[in-house]
Coordinates of C-alpha atoms in Angstrom, one line a residue:
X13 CA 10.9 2.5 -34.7
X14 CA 13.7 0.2 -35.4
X15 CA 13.7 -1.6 -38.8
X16 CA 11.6 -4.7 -38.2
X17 CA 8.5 -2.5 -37.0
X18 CA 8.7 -2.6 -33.9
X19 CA 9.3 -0.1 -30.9
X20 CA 12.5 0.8 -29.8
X21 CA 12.5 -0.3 -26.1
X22 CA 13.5 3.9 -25.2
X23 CA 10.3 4.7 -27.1
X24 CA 7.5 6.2 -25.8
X25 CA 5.2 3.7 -26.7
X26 CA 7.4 0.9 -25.4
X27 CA 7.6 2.7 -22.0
X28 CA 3.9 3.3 -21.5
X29 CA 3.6 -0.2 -22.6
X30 CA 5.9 -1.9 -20.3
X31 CA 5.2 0.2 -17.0
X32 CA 1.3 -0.8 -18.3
X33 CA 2.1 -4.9 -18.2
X34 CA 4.3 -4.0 -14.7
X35 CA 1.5 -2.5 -13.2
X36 CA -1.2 -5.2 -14.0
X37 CA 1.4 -8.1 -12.6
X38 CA 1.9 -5.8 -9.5
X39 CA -1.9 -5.7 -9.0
X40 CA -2.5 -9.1 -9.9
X41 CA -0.1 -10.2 -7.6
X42 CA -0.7 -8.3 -4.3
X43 CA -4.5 -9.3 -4.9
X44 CA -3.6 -13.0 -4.6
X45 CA -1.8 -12.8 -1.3
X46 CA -3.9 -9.4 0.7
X47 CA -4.6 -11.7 3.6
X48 CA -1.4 -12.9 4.4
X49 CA 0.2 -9.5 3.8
X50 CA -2.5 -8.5 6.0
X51 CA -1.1 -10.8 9.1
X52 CA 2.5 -10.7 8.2
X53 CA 2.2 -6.9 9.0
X54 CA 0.8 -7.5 12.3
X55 CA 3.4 -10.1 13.3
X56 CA 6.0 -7.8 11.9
X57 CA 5.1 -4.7 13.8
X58 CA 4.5 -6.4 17.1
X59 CA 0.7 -6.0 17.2
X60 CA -0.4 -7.1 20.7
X61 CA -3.5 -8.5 19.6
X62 CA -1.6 -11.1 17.4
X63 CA 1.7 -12.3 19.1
X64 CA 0.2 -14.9 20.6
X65 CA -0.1 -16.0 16.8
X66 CA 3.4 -15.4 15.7
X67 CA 6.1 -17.6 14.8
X68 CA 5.1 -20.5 12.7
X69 CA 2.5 -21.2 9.6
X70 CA -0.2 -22.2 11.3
X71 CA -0.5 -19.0 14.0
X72 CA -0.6 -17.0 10.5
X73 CA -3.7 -19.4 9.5
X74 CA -5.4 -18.6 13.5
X75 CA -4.3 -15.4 13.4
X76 CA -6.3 -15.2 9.5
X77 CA -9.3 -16.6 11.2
X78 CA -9.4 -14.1 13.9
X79 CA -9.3 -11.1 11.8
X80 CA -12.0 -13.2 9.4
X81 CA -14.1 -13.6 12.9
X82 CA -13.6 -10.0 14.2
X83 CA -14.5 -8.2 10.6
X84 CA -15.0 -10.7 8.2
X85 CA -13.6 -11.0 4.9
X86 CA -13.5 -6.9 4.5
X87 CA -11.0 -7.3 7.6
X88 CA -8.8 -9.8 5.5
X89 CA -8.3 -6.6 3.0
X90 CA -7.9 -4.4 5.2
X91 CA -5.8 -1.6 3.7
X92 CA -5.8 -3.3 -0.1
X93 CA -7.0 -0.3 -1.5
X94 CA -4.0 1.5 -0.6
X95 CA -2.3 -1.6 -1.7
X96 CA -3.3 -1.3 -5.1
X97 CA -3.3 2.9 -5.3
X98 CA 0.7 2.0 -4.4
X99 CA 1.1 -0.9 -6.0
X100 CA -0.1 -0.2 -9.4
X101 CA 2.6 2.8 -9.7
X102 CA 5.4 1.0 -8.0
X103 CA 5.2 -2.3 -10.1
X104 CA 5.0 -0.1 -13.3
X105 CA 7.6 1.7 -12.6
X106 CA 10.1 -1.1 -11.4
X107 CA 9.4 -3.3 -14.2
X108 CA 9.3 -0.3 -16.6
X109 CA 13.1 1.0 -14.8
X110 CA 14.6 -2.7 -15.3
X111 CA 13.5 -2.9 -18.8
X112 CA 15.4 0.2 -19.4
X113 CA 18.3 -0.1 -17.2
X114 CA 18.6 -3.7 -18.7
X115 CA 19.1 -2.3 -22.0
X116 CA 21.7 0.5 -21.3
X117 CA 23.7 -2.4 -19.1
X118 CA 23.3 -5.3 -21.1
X119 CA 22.2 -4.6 -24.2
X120 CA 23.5 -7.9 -25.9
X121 CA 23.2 -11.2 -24.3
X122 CA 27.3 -11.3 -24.2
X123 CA 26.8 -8.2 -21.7
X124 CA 25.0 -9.9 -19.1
X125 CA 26.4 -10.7 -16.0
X126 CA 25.3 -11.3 -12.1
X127 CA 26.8 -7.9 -11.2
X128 CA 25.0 -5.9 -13.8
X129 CA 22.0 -7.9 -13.4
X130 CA 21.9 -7.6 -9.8
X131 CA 22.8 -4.1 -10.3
X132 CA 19.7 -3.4 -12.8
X133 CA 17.5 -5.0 -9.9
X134 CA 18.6 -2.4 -7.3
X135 CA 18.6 0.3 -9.5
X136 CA 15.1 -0.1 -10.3
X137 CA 13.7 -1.3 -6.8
X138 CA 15.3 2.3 -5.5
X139 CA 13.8 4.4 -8.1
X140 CA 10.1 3.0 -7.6
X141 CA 10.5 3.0 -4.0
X142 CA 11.6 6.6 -3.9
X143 CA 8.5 7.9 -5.8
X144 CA 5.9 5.3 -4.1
X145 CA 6.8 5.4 -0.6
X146 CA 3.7 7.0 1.3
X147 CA 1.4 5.1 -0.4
X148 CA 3.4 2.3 1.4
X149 CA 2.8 3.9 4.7
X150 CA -0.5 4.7 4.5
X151 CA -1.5 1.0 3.6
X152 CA 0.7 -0.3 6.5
X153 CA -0.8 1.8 9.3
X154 CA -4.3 0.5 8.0
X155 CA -3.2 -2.9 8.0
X156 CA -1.9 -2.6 11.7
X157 CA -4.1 -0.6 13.2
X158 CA -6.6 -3.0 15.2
X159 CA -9.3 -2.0 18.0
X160 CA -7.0 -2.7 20.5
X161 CA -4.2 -0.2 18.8
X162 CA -6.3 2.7 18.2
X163 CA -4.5 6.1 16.8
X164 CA -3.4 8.4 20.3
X165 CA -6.3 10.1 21.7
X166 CA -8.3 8.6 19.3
X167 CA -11.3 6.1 19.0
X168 CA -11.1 3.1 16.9
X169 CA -12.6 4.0 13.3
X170 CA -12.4 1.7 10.5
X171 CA -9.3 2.6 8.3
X172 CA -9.8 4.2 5.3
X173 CA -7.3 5.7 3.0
X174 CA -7.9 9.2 3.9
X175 CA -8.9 8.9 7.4
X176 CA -5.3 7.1 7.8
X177 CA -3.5 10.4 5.8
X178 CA -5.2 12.4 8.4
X179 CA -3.9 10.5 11.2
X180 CA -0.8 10.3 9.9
X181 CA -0.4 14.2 8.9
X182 CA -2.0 14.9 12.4
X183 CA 0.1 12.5 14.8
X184 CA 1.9 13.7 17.1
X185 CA 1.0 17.7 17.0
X186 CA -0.7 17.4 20.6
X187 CA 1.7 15.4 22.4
X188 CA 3.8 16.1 25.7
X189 CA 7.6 15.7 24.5
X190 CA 8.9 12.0 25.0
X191 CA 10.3 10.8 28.5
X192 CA 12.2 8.1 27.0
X193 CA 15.7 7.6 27.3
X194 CA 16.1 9.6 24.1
X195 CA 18.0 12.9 24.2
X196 CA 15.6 15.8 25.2
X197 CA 17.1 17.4 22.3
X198 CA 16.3 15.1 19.6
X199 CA 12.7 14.9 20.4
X200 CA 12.3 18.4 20.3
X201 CA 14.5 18.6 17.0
X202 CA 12.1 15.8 15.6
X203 CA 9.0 17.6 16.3
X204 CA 10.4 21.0 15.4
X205 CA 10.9 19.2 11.9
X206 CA 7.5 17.2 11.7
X207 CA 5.9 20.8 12.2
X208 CA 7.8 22.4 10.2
X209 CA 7.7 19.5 7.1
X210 CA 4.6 17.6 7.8
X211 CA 5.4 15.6 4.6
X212 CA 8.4 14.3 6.4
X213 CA 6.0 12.1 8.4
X214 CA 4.6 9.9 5.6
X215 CA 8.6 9.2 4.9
X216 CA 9.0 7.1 8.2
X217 CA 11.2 4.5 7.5
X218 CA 12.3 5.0 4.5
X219 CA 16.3 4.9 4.5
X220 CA 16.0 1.5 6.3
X221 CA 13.6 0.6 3.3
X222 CA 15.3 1.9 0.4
X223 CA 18.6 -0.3 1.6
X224 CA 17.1 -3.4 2.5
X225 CA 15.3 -3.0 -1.5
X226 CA 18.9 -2.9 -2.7
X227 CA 19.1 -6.8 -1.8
X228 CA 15.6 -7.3 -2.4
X229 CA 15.1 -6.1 -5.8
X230 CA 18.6 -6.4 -6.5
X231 CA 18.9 -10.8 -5.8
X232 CA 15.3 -11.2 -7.2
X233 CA 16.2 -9.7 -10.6
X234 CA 19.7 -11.6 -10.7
X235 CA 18.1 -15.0 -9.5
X236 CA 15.1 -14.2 -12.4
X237 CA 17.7 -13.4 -14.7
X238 CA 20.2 -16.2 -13.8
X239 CA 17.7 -19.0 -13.8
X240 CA 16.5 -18.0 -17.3
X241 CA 19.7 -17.5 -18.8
X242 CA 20.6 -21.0 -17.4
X243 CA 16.9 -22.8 -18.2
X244 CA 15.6 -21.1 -21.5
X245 CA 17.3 -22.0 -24.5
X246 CA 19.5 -19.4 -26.6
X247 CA 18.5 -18.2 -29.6
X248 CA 19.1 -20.4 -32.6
X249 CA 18.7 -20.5 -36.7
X250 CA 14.9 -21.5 -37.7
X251 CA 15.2 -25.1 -39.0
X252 CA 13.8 -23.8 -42.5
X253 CA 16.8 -21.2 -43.0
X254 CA 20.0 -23.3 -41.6
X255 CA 23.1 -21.2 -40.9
X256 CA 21.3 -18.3 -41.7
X257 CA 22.7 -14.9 -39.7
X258 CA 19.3 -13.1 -40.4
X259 CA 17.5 -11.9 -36.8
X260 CA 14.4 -12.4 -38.7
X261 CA 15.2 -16.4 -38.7
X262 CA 16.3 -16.5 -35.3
X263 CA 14.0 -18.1 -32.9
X264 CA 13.8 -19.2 -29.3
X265 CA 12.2 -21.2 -27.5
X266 CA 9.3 -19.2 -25.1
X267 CA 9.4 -20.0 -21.6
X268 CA 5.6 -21.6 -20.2
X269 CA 3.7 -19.6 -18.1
X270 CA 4.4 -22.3 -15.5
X271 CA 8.1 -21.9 -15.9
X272 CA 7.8 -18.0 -15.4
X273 CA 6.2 -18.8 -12.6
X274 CA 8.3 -21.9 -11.0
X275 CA 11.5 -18.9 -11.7
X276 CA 9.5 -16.5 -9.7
X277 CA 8.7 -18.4 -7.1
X278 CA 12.7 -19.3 -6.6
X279 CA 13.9 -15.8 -7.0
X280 CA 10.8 -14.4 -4.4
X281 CA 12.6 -17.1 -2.0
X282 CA 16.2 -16.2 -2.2
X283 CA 15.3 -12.2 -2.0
X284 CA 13.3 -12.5 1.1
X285 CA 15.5 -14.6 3.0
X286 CA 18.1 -11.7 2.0
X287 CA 16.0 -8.5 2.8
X288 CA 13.8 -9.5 5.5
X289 CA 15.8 -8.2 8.4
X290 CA 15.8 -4.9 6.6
X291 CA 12.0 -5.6 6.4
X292 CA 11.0 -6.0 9.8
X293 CA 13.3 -3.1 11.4
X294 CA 11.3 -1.1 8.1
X295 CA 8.0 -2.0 9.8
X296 CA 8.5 -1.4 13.1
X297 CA 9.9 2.4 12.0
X298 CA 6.6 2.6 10.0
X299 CA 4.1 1.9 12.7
X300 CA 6.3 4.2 14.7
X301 CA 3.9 7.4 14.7
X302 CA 1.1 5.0 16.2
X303 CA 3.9 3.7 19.1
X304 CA 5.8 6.5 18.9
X305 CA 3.8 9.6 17.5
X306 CA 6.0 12.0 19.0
X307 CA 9.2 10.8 17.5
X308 CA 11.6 9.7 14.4
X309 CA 12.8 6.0 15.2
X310 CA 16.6 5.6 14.1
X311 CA 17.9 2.6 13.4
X312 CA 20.2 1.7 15.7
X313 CA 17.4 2.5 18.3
X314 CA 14.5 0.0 16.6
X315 CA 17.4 -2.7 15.9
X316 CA 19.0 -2.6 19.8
X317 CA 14.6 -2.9 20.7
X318 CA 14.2 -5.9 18.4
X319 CA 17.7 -7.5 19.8
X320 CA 16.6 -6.6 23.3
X321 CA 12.9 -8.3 22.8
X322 CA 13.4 -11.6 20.9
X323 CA 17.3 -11.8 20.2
X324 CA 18.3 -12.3 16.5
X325 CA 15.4 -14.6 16.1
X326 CA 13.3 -11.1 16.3
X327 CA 14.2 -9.8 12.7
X328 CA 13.0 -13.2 11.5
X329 CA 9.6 -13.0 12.7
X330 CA 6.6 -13.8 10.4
X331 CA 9.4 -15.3 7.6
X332 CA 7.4 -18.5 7.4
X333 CA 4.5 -16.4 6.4
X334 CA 6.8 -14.3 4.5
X335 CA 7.8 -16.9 2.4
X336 CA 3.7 -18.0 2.6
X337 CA 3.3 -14.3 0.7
X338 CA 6.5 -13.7 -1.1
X339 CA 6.9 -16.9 -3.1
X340 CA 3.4 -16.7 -4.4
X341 CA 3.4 -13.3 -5.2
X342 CA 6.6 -13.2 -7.0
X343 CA 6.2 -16.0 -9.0
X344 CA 2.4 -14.6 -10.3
X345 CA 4.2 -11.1 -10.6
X346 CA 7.1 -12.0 -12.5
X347 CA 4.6 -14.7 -14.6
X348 CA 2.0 -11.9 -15.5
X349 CA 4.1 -9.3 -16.2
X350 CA 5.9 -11.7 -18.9
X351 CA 2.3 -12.4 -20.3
X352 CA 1.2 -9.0 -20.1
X353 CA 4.4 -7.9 -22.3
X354 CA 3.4 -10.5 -25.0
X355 CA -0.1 -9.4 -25.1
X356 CA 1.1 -5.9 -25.3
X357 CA 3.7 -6.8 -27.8
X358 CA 6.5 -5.8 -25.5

């Protein structure tokens, strides 16, 4: 406890409390924008049921009326209850990082700068990422997987979380070796390993993912942190104790709710438009064990396919919608999680 009662923000109590508020905006957030996240993934991945759809705001909308038509609203959430088993542990553990790496890099407001607080972005987007990734994997294949993309040698089902594991633990154990132009070699080195470390398969994509969060995480944190530096008033001597040096009389002015969210929306903006090549070759390496059950997509291999299919305009696909999900989200994430930390006394 630090002399003015309160937690020390490397406290137990603090931590618990801060992952708790993260958490909340994380599920608060994702709830808001499911159906969009829903199609994005299915322009991203190059479903064939939906590229007829892709490439501007209102295919996402057709392509959201299609799914509501084929399976109603339940189809519109398809794969948000893996959504929220990942994103509740993600959130609160990348708001709860940042809090703490804030405070061992910039523990004053002197100390702040763009580099540290981009820095203390990254830092915490890679930890989260590292211990939440195949919950992420599991909630894309059920987003992507459509009657018309059934698993190999397997009838359509409706995803559920655990019939998706299965699949995913299961794919590729039954398969000739591929006759791509891929070495023979590697194939058979990939499948040796995916035998041998079935875990390994619920990991697909990761390295692409965990550097294209570096510029996510990293520019949405300095852009969050930037804007309120710039926008919120410093702290200043209550007008009843003039001049007075006591922290107890120094005030500031509390940023709205709709500034916290107007901040959020900006900083979702900028960090999209930064990350989202990294997102779509991510995608495309995460759907690989439906396309590709047999084998571990590299990234030169998924970036020369993308080039070869759509030119650079390919890693740009489904960014209108992107930005459709994104701003929203991030603005109502960043928003909640502030609230949530005053109501928790954070």
């Amino acid at each position: 406890m630090r002399s003015d009662g309160s937690d020390s923000k490397q406290s137990f109590h603090y931590i618990v409390r801060s992952g708790l508020a993260g958490g909340i905006a994380g599920c608060v957030a994702k709830t808001v924008v499911a159906p969009l996240d829903r199609v994005k993934i299915l322009f991203q991945a190059s479903n064939p049921e939906y590229q007829k759809y892709a490439g501007s705001w209102s295919g996402a909308f057709r392509a959201a009326g299609h799914i509501y038509k084929e399976n109603g609203a339940r189809g519109l959430l398809q794969g948000h209850s893996a959504t929220l088993l990942r994103i509740f542990p993600y959130a609160a553990i990348k708001f709860m990082a940042y809090d703490q790496v804030e405070h061992i890099l910039m523990p004053t407001p002197e100390s702040q700068t763009n580099v540290r607080r981009f820095s203390a972005g990254a830092m915490s987007g890679v930890i989260s990422v590292f211990f939440t990734y195949p919950l992420e994997l599991i909630r894309v294949r059920m987003a992507f997987l459509t009657r018309s993309s059934p698993p190999h040698g397997l009838p359509y089902e409706r995803p559920t979380f655990l019939r998706v594991m299965s699949y995913i633990y299961r794919e590729g154990a039954s398969l000739p070796p591929s006759s791509d132009s891929a070495p023979a070699s590697t194939s058979v080195s990939t499948r040796a390993l995916f035998t041998r470390f079935p875990i390994l398969k619920f990991y697909r994509g990761f390295s692409v993912t965990v550097v294209g969060m570096v510029p996510y995480a990293g520019t949405s944190f300095l852009t969050w942190g930037f804007l309120r530096s710039q926008l919120i008033p410093p702290p200043s001597p209550s007008p009843d104790k003039p001049g007075s040096s006591d922290v107890s009389h120094i005030s500031r002015a509390r940023p709205t709710p709709l500034a916290d969210l107007a901040i959020g929306a900006v900083s979702g903006a900028i960090a999209q438009t930064a990350s989202y090549p990294f997102e779509v070759v991510r995608r495309r390496m995460q759907v690989g064990g439906v396309t590709r059950p047999d084998r571990w997509l590299r990234w030169g291999e998924t970036a020369q396919a993308i080039w070869g299919a759509r030119g650079w305009r390919g890693f740009y696909v489904g960014l209108s919608i992107g930005y459709l999900k994104v701003v929203p989200m991030t603005a109502v994430s960043y928003a909640v999680w502030q609230w949530g930390k005053r109501v928790l006394g954070v």
